[in-house]
Amino acid sequence: MTESTGATHYRNCDWIVAWDAEAGSHIYLRNADLAFSGKDIVFVGKNYDGPVATEIDGAGLMLIPGFVDIHSHPGHEPGWKGMLEELGSAKLGQSSLYEFMPVFNIGPGYARHARRVAVSELLKSGVTTICDLGQPTPDWPEHYAETGIRAVLWAMFRSGPWKTTNGHSVEYDLDPARGDRALREAIDLMDEAGRHPSGRISGLLCPAQIDTVTEGQILEALAAARDRGQPIQIHAAQSVVEFQEILRRTGETPIGWLDKIGALGPDLVIGHGIFLNDHPWLHFPHADDFARLRDSGAAVAHCPVVFARRGIALNSLGRYVEAGIPCGIGTDTFPHNMLDELRMACYASRIRAGSYTGATTAQAFTAATSGGADLIRRPDLGRLASGCKADFAVIDMSNPYMQPDYEPLRSLIYSANDRAVRDVYVDGVQVVRDGAVTTFDIAEDIDMLRRGQAEVIAGAPGRDWAGRSLEELSPRVFPVRS
């Protein structure tokens, strides 16, 4: 390593996953250079000859663009570890949304600690931008500013919650006036987040779920977002229960109703978008949701792991991408590991399609990088090219799981996982060094999560419709004996 004035220069890297603007896709460069100055990449290619402040030997390294996690709820998801991996409601479409998640959520006082634990996992798996769909609070931006990650705060609002009182039906406690107030608060938070001095925090709007907000609230959120040149995101087509509920209320499928009210279009990101009328779990031949989605320009935030745990899968990532439906990849569960999501996106799609062509590595990787960046309208993210932000990960090609290296992205996604992620930069600042996060320590946060989970365990019978203990709701893998 040598010191002078100028850029940070990664010299003669074994591999760089670079962006070809003309082709509109990633390409491999061999034995190539990347240089960045301040927050921006200034060179990607062969034989950089500009001014250098720090030179790093790239032999044995691969540089990849930082991942964009398009859909996550890290304010509570880390508190579910050990409890929700094998749970779904047999009489509620195998989802865990209605019966279990409300019982297991840690309290809002633990949100900062949960987010820090999630961000630590994300950074170490190469994620440089997180999209947090959460309830707006004044301290939310600071939760991320202190970590060094780039954060998009999708301010979530709804008219009220859902619940089950019997384990086989869902009730809604909706108050439109409450939802209208929450929408106004979300708009204020969205605008405030965008003014954060770090430059790494931004805000967007999120009508929480299609079945917990009104038509007027969706359209008002869309109008506010369009005024700011932004998209909105909404959970829709995420469960059998929701599909049937929207059909009952409106006579339309969830996708059909969004289309009917004028919300389905290029300013809408659909969280999950799984249960279209032609999904194998449904029998509803009286609509054509796939064509409507395809023709609308609306996008899908695909989160494969959380649904695979319950035997649910998108039908399928390859089908959506090949039809031209814009897709991003999100975590939406613990662990917050994007490489896990990419592997599952490919495997689950291939199983659902009954073909090894159900999703390709290129489709999944693109969705997690430039695809996700496009959904948040940041063409300067998810790509390694001059003029883009210096958000990238350094992969250690000497890791045994990366060898042999005929196809390094396949080795990373299907074999090495985060074990090979050596360093990570966000806005030109190194946030992971030698596999360890440099910007903060999570020891105290882990202790607080343990406390939060202990409170969940103690209070579970009071929140469960049947008064069951945590052990009854989520039995251990094996019995505990004295």
Coordinates of C-alpha atoms in Angstrom, one line a residue:
M1 CA 0.0 0.0 0.0
T2 CA 1.4 3.4 -0.9
E3 CA 0.3 6.9 0.2
S4 CA 0.1 10.1 -1.9
T5 CA -2.7 12.5 -2.9
G6 CA -5.8 11.5 -4.9
A7 CA -8.1 8.5 -5.0
T8 CA -8.2 5.2 -3.3
H9 CA -7.1 2.8 -6.0
Y10 CA -7.8 -1.0 -6.1
R11 CA -5.1 -2.1 -8.5
N12 CA -5.2 -5.3 -10.7
C13 CA -8.2 -7.0 -9.1
D14 CA -8.8 -10.6 -10.1
W15 CA -12.4 -9.8 -10.9
I16 CA -14.6 -6.7 -10.9
V17 CA -18.4 -7.0 -11.5
A18 CA -18.6 -3.8 -13.4
W19 CA -21.5 -2.0 -15.0
D20 CA -21.8 -1.7 -18.8
A21 CA -24.1 1.2 -19.4
E22 CA -24.5 0.6 -23.1
A23 CA -25.6 -3.0 -22.5
G24 CA -27.6 -2.1 -19.4
S25 CA -26.1 -5.0 -17.4
H26 CA -23.3 -6.2 -15.2
I27 CA -20.1 -7.6 -16.8
Y28 CA -17.0 -9.2 -15.5
L29 CA -13.6 -7.4 -15.8
R30 CA -10.4 -9.5 -15.3
N31 CA -7.2 -8.0 -13.8
A32 CA -8.8 -4.5 -13.7
D33 CA -8.8 -1.4 -11.5
L34 CA -11.3 0.6 -9.5
A35 CA -10.6 4.0 -8.0
F36 CA -12.8 6.2 -5.9
S37 CA -12.4 9.7 -4.4
G38 CA -14.6 10.8 -1.5
K39 CA -18.0 9.3 -2.0
D40 CA -17.8 8.6 -5.7
I41 CA -16.3 6.0 -8.0
V42 CA -14.0 7.8 -10.5
F43 CA -12.7 4.9 -12.6
V44 CA -13.5 1.3 -13.4
G45 CA -11.4 -0.5 -16.1
K46 CA -7.9 -1.2 -17.1
N47 CA -4.8 0.7 -16.0
Y48 CA -5.9 3.6 -13.9
D49 CA -3.3 6.4 -14.2
G50 CA -4.9 9.2 -12.2
P51 CA -3.7 10.6 -8.9
V52 CA -3.6 8.1 -6.0
A53 CA -3.8 8.7 -2.2
T54 CA -4.1 5.0 -1.2
E55 CA -3.2 2.1 -3.4
I56 CA -4.4 -1.4 -2.6
D57 CA -3.2 -4.6 -4.3
G58 CA -6.3 -6.2 -5.8
A59 CA -4.7 -9.6 -6.4
G60 CA -6.9 -12.3 -5.0
L61 CA -9.9 -10.0 -4.7
M62 CA -13.3 -9.6 -6.4
L63 CA -15.2 -6.3 -6.2
I64 CA -19.0 -6.3 -6.4
P65 CA -21.6 -3.6 -6.2
G66 CA -23.2 -3.2 -2.8
F67 CA -26.5 -4.9 -2.5
V68 CA -29.8 -3.0 -2.1
D69 CA -32.1 -4.7 0.4
I70 CA -35.4 -3.4 -1.0
H71 CA -37.7 -4.7 1.8
S72 CA -37.0 -5.3 5.5
H73 CA -38.5 -4.7 9.0
P74 CA -35.3 -4.8 11.1
G75 CA -36.9 -3.0 14.1
H76 CA -38.3 -6.3 15.4
E77 CA -37.2 -9.2 13.1
P78 CA -34.0 -10.1 15.0
G79 CA -36.1 -10.7 18.1
W80 CA -37.8 -13.6 16.4
K81 CA -34.7 -15.8 16.2
G82 CA -35.5 -19.3 17.4
M83 CA -39.2 -18.8 17.5
L84 CA -40.6 -18.3 14.0
E85 CA -38.6 -20.5 11.8
E86 CA -41.1 -23.3 11.7
L87 CA -44.4 -21.7 12.4
G88 CA -47.4 -21.0 10.2
S89 CA -51.2 -21.1 10.7
A90 CA -52.7 -24.3 9.2
K91 CA -56.1 -22.6 8.9
L92 CA -54.8 -19.2 7.7
G93 CA -53.0 -20.1 4.5
Q94 CA -49.8 -21.3 6.3
S95 CA -48.9 -17.6 6.9
S96 CA -47.5 -16.5 10.3
L97 CA -48.8 -12.9 9.9
Y98 CA -52.0 -13.1 11.8
E99 CA -51.6 -15.6 14.6
F100 CA -47.9 -15.6 15.5
M101 CA -46.1 -12.4 14.5
P102 CA -48.3 -10.1 16.7
V103 CA -47.5 -12.3 19.7
F104 CA -43.8 -12.5 19.1
N105 CA -43.0 -8.9 18.3
I106 CA -40.5 -7.3 20.7
G107 CA -41.5 -3.9 22.1
P108 CA -40.6 -0.6 20.3
G109 CA -38.1 0.2 23.0
Y110 CA -35.9 -2.4 21.5
A111 CA -36.1 -1.1 17.9
R112 CA -32.7 0.6 17.9
H113 CA -31.0 -2.5 19.2
A114 CA -32.7 -4.8 16.7
R115 CA -31.8 -2.5 13.8
R116 CA -28.2 -2.4 14.8
V117 CA -28.0 -6.2 15.0
A118 CA -29.7 -6.4 11.6
V119 CA -27.4 -3.8 10.0
S120 CA -24.3 -5.7 11.3
E121 CA -25.6 -8.8 9.5
L122 CA -26.4 -6.9 6.4
L123 CA -23.1 -5.1 6.1
K124 CA -21.2 -8.4 6.5
S125 CA -23.2 -9.9 3.7
G126 CA -22.4 -7.0 1.3
V127 CA -25.5 -4.9 1.7
T128 CA -24.8 -1.2 1.5
T129 CA -28.4 0.1 1.3
I130 CA -31.3 -1.0 3.5
C131 CA -34.9 -0.2 2.9
D132 CA -36.6 -0.2 6.3
L133 CA -40.4 -0.4 6.2
G134 CA -41.3 0.7 9.7
Q135 CA -43.4 2.9 12.0
P136 CA -42.2 6.5 11.9
T137 CA -40.5 7.8 15.1
P138 CA -38.3 10.9 15.5
D139 CA -35.2 8.9 16.3
W140 CA -35.5 6.5 13.4
P141 CA -33.0 8.3 11.1
E142 CA -30.4 8.4 13.9
H143 CA -30.7 4.6 14.3
Y144 CA -29.1 4.3 10.9
A145 CA -26.8 7.4 10.7
E146 CA -24.6 6.0 13.5
T147 CA -24.1 2.6 11.7
G148 CA -22.7 3.9 8.4
I149 CA -25.1 2.1 6.2
R150 CA -27.2 3.9 3.6
A151 CA -30.9 3.8 4.6
V152 CA -34.2 4.4 2.9
L153 CA -36.9 4.8 5.5
W154 CA -40.3 3.7 4.1
A155 CA -42.6 5.4 6.6
M156 CA -45.4 2.9 7.1
F157 CA -48.9 3.8 8.1
R158 CA -52.3 2.0 8.3
S159 CA -55.8 2.5 9.6
G160 CA -55.5 -0.3 12.1
P161 CA -54.2 -3.8 12.9
W162 CA -55.5 -7.3 12.2
K163 CA -56.0 -10.1 14.7
T164 CA -57.4 -13.6 15.0
T165 CA -59.6 -14.7 18.0
N166 CA -59.9 -18.3 16.9
G167 CA -57.0 -19.3 14.7
H168 CA -59.1 -19.7 11.6
S169 CA -60.4 -16.2 10.7
V170 CA -59.0 -12.7 10.7
E171 CA -60.6 -9.6 12.0
Y172 CA -59.6 -6.0 11.2
D173 CA -59.8 -3.0 13.6
L174 CA -59.8 -0.2 11.0
D175 CA -60.4 3.5 11.8
P176 CA -59.9 5.6 8.6
A177 CA -59.4 8.8 10.6
R178 CA -56.6 7.1 12.5
G179 CA -55.0 6.1 9.2
D180 CA -55.3 9.6 7.8
R181 CA -53.5 11.0 10.8
A182 CA -50.8 8.3 10.4
L183 CA -50.4 9.2 6.7
R184 CA -49.8 12.9 7.6
E185 CA -47.2 11.9 10.2
A186 CA -45.5 9.5 7.7
I187 CA -45.3 12.3 5.1
D188 CA -43.6 14.6 7.7
L189 CA -41.1 11.9 8.6
M190 CA -40.4 11.2 5.0
D191 CA -39.5 14.8 4.3
E192 CA -37.5 15.2 7.5
A193 CA -35.5 12.1 6.8
G194 CA -34.4 13.4 3.4
R195 CA -32.8 16.4 5.2
H196 CA -30.5 14.3 7.4
P197 CA -27.0 15.8 7.4
S198 CA -25.3 12.5 6.7
G199 CA -26.6 12.4 3.1
R200 CA -27.1 8.7 3.5
I201 CA -30.7 8.8 4.8
S202 CA -33.8 9.3 2.7
G203 CA -37.5 8.8 3.3
L204 CA -40.3 7.2 1.2
L205 CA -44.0 6.4 1.9
C206 CA -45.5 3.0 2.6
P207 CA -49.2 2.3 3.0
A208 CA -48.6 -0.7 5.1
Q209 CA -50.9 -3.4 3.7
I210 CA -53.5 -3.4 1.0
D211 CA -56.0 -4.8 3.6
T212 CA -55.3 -2.2 6.3
V213 CA -55.5 1.1 4.4
T214 CA -58.3 2.8 2.4
E215 CA -58.4 3.6 -1.3
G216 CA -58.1 7.2 -0.5
Q217 CA -55.0 6.7 1.7
I218 CA -53.3 4.8 -1.1
L219 CA -54.1 7.4 -3.7
E220 CA -53.1 10.3 -1.4
A221 CA -49.8 8.6 -0.6
L222 CA -49.2 8.1 -4.3
A223 CA -49.9 11.8 -5.0
A224 CA -47.5 12.9 -2.3
A225 CA -44.8 10.6 -3.6
R226 CA -45.3 11.7 -7.2
D227 CA -45.0 15.3 -6.1
R228 CA -41.5 14.4 -4.8
G229 CA -40.6 12.2 -7.8
Q230 CA -40.7 9.1 -5.6
P231 CA -42.4 5.6 -5.5
I232 CA -44.4 4.1 -2.7
Q233 CA -44.3 0.5 -1.5
I234 CA -47.3 -1.5 -0.2
H235 CA -47.7 -5.1 1.0
A236 CA -50.0 -6.8 -1.5
A237 CA -50.7 -10.3 -2.8
Q238 CA -48.7 -11.6 0.2
S239 CA -51.2 -14.2 1.6
V240 CA -54.2 -16.4 0.8
V241 CA -56.1 -14.6 3.6
E242 CA -55.4 -11.2 2.0
F243 CA -56.4 -12.4 -1.5
Q244 CA -59.7 -13.7 -0.2
E245 CA -60.3 -10.6 2.0
I246 CA -59.8 -8.1 -0.9
L247 CA -61.9 -10.3 -3.1
R248 CA -64.7 -10.3 -0.5
R249 CA -64.5 -6.5 0.0
T250 CA -64.2 -5.4 -3.6
G251 CA -65.0 -8.3 -5.9
E252 CA -61.4 -7.9 -7.3
T253 CA -58.1 -9.6 -6.7
P254 CA -55.5 -7.5 -4.9
I255 CA -53.7 -6.8 -8.1
G256 CA -57.0 -6.2 -9.9
W257 CA -58.2 -3.7 -7.2
L258 CA -55.0 -1.7 -7.3
D259 CA -55.4 -1.5 -11.0
K260 CA -59.0 -0.5 -10.8
I261 CA -58.4 2.4 -8.4
G262 CA -55.5 3.6 -10.6
A263 CA -52.7 2.7 -8.2
L264 CA -51.0 0.0 -10.2
G265 CA -48.2 1.6 -12.2
P266 CA -44.6 2.5 -12.3
D267 CA -44.8 4.5 -9.1
L268 CA -45.8 1.4 -7.1
V269 CA -43.6 -1.2 -5.5
I270 CA -45.5 -4.3 -4.4
G271 CA -44.2 -6.0 -1.3
H272 CA -44.1 -9.7 -2.2
G273 CA -46.7 -9.9 -5.1
I274 CA -46.9 -13.7 -4.7
F275 CA -50.6 -14.5 -4.8
L276 CA -51.7 -13.6 -8.2
N277 CA -54.9 -15.3 -9.4
D278 CA -52.8 -17.9 -11.3
H279 CA -50.7 -18.9 -8.3
P280 CA -50.8 -22.7 -7.9
W281 CA -52.3 -22.3 -4.3
L282 CA -55.3 -20.5 -5.7
H283 CA -58.1 -21.4 -8.1
F284 CA -59.4 -18.2 -9.5
P285 CA -59.3 -18.3 -13.3
H286 CA -61.5 -15.2 -13.6
A287 CA -58.7 -12.7 -13.7
D288 CA -55.3 -12.1 -15.4
D289 CA -53.2 -10.5 -12.7
F290 CA -49.9 -11.4 -14.3
A291 CA -50.8 -9.5 -17.5
R292 CA -52.0 -6.6 -15.5
L293 CA -48.9 -6.5 -13.4
R294 CA -46.7 -6.9 -16.5
D295 CA -48.4 -4.1 -18.5
S296 CA -48.6 -1.7 -15.6
G297 CA -44.9 -1.0 -15.0
A298 CA -45.3 -1.8 -11.2
A299 CA -42.5 -3.5 -9.5
V300 CA -42.2 -6.4 -7.0
A301 CA -40.0 -6.6 -3.9
H302 CA -39.2 -10.3 -3.6
C303 CA -38.3 -11.8 -0.2
P304 CA -37.8 -15.5 -0.7
V305 CA -36.5 -16.9 2.6
V306 CA -39.3 -15.8 4.9
F307 CA -41.9 -17.4 2.6
A308 CA -39.9 -20.5 1.9
R309 CA -40.0 -21.3 5.6
R310 CA -43.7 -21.7 5.3
G311 CA -43.7 -23.6 2.0
I312 CA -44.6 -20.5 0.0
A313 CA -42.8 -19.3 -3.2
L314 CA -43.2 -16.7 -5.9
N315 CA -44.2 -18.3 -9.2
S316 CA -41.4 -17.5 -10.2
L317 CA -38.6 -14.9 -10.2
G318 CA -37.5 -15.9 -13.7
R319 CA -41.0 -15.7 -15.0
Y320 CA -41.5 -12.2 -13.6
V321 CA -38.1 -10.9 -14.8
E322 CA -38.5 -12.4 -18.3
A323 CA -41.9 -10.7 -18.6
G324 CA -40.3 -7.3 -17.9
I325 CA -41.7 -6.9 -14.3
P326 CA -39.1 -4.9 -12.4
C327 CA -37.9 -6.9 -9.3
G328 CA -35.8 -6.2 -6.3
I329 CA -34.7 -8.5 -3.5
G330 CA -35.3 -8.0 0.3
T331 CA -34.6 -9.9 3.5
D332 CA -37.9 -9.4 5.4
T333 CA -36.6 -11.8 8.1
F334 CA -33.6 -12.9 10.1
P335 CA -30.8 -13.5 9.5
H336 CA -30.4 -10.3 7.5
N337 CA -28.1 -11.9 4.9
M338 CA -28.6 -11.0 1.3
L339 CA -26.6 -13.9 0.0
D340 CA -29.0 -16.3 1.7
E341 CA -31.8 -14.5 -0.1
L342 CA -30.1 -14.8 -3.5
R343 CA -29.5 -18.5 -3.2
M344 CA -33.1 -19.1 -2.0
A345 CA -34.5 -16.9 -4.8
C346 CA -32.9 -19.2 -7.3
Y347 CA -33.7 -22.5 -5.6
A348 CA -37.3 -21.7 -4.7
S349 CA -38.1 -20.4 -8.1
R350 CA -36.6 -23.5 -9.7
I351 CA -38.6 -25.8 -7.5
R352 CA -41.8 -23.8 -8.1
A353 CA -41.2 -23.9 -11.9
G354 CA -40.2 -27.5 -11.9
S355 CA -37.2 -26.5 -13.9
Y356 CA -33.6 -25.5 -13.4
T357 CA -34.5 -22.5 -15.6
G358 CA -36.9 -21.1 -13.0
A359 CA -34.4 -18.3 -12.0
T360 CA -30.8 -17.6 -13.0
T361 CA -28.0 -16.3 -10.9
A362 CA -27.8 -13.3 -13.1
Q363 CA -31.5 -12.5 -12.6
A364 CA -31.2 -12.7 -8.8
F365 CA -27.9 -10.8 -8.6
T366 CA -29.3 -8.0 -10.8
A367 CA -32.5 -7.7 -8.8
A368 CA -30.4 -7.3 -5.6
T369 CA -28.1 -4.6 -7.1
S370 CA -29.1 -2.4 -10.0
G371 CA -32.7 -3.7 -9.9
G372 CA -33.2 -2.6 -6.3
A373 CA -31.4 0.7 -6.9
D374 CA -33.8 1.4 -9.8
L375 CA -36.8 0.8 -7.6
I376 CA -35.7 3.6 -5.3
R377 CA -34.7 5.7 -8.3
R378 CA -31.0 5.7 -7.5
P379 CA -29.1 4.8 -10.7
D380 CA -25.9 5.8 -8.9
L381 CA -26.3 2.7 -6.6
G382 CA -26.0 -1.0 -7.2
R383 CA -23.5 -0.5 -10.0
L384 CA -19.7 -0.2 -10.3
A385 CA -19.1 2.5 -12.8
S386 CA -17.6 6.0 -12.9
G387 CA -20.0 8.5 -11.3
C388 CA -21.7 5.9 -9.1
K389 CA -21.4 6.0 -5.3
A390 CA -18.5 4.2 -3.8
D391 CA -20.8 1.5 -2.3
F392 CA -19.2 -1.9 -2.8
A393 CA -18.0 -5.1 -1.3
V394 CA -14.6 -6.8 -1.5
I395 CA -14.6 -10.6 -1.8
D396 CA -11.7 -12.7 -0.7
M397 CA -11.0 -15.1 -3.6
S398 CA -8.5 -17.0 -1.4
N399 CA -11.3 -18.2 0.8
P400 CA -11.5 -22.0 0.2
Y401 CA -15.2 -21.8 -0.6
M402 CA -14.5 -19.4 -3.5
Q403 CA -12.1 -21.9 -5.1
P404 CA -11.9 -23.0 -7.8
D405 CA -13.0 -19.7 -9.3
Y406 CA -14.3 -20.5 -12.8
E407 CA -17.5 -18.6 -12.0
P408 CA -16.9 -16.4 -8.9
L409 CA -20.5 -15.1 -8.3
R410 CA -21.8 -18.7 -8.3
S411 CA -19.0 -19.6 -5.9
L412 CA -20.0 -16.7 -3.7
I413 CA -23.8 -17.2 -3.7
Y414 CA -24.0 -21.0 -3.7
S415 CA -20.9 -21.9 -1.6
A416 CA -19.0 -19.2 0.2
N417 CA -21.9 -16.9 1.4
D418 CA -20.8 -14.1 3.7
R419 CA -17.7 -16.1 4.8
A420 CA -15.9 -14.6 1.8
V421 CA -17.0 -10.9 2.3
R422 CA -13.8 -9.3 3.5
D423 CA -14.4 -5.5 3.3
V424 CA -17.4 -3.2 2.6
Y425 CA -17.5 0.5 1.7
V426 CA -20.5 2.9 1.9
D427 CA -20.1 6.4 0.5
G428 CA -16.4 5.7 0.2
V429 CA -16.1 4.9 3.9
Q430 CA -14.9 1.5 5.0
V431 CA -17.6 0.0 7.3
V432 CA -16.4 -3.7 7.3
R433 CA -12.7 -4.7 7.5
D434 CA -11.6 -8.3 7.5
G435 CA -15.2 -9.5 8.0
A436 CA -15.8 -7.3 11.1
V437 CA -18.0 -4.2 11.3
T438 CA -15.9 -1.1 12.1
T439 CA -18.5 1.5 12.8
F440 CA -20.2 0.1 15.9
D441 CA -20.3 -2.9 18.3
I442 CA -23.4 -5.0 18.9
A443 CA -22.5 -6.7 22.2
E444 CA -24.9 -4.5 24.2
D445 CA -27.6 -4.7 21.5
I446 CA -27.5 -8.5 21.7
D447 CA -28.0 -8.3 25.5
M448 CA -30.9 -6.0 24.9
L449 CA -32.5 -8.3 22.3
R450 CA -32.2 -11.2 24.8
R451 CA -34.1 -9.0 27.3
G452 CA -36.7 -8.1 24.7
Q453 CA -37.2 -11.7 23.8
A454 CA -37.6 -12.7 27.5
E455 CA -40.4 -10.1 27.8
V456 CA -42.1 -11.6 24.7
I457 CA -41.8 -15.1 26.2
A458 CA -43.3 -14.0 29.5
G459 CA -46.1 -12.1 28.0
A460 CA -47.1 -14.5 25.2
P461 CA -50.1 -16.1 26.9
G462 CA -51.7 -12.6 27.3
R463 CA -51.3 -11.8 23.6
D464 CA -52.3 -15.2 22.1
W465 CA -55.9 -15.8 21.3
A466 CA -55.8 -19.2 23.0
G467 CA -53.7 -18.1 26.0
R468 CA -50.8 -20.5 25.0
S469 CA -47.3 -20.2 26.4
L470 CA -44.4 -19.7 24.1
E471 CA -43.4 -23.3 24.6
E472 CA -46.8 -24.4 23.3
L473 CA -46.8 -21.9 20.4
S474 CA -43.2 -22.7 19.3
P475 CA -42.0 -26.0 20.8
R476 CA -38.2 -26.5 21.0
V477 CA -36.6 -28.8 18.4
F478 CA -36.0 -31.3 21.2
P479 CA -37.4 -31.4 24.8
V480 CA -35.3 -29.9 27.6
R481 CA -34.4 -32.2 30.4
S482 CA -32.9 -31.4 33.8

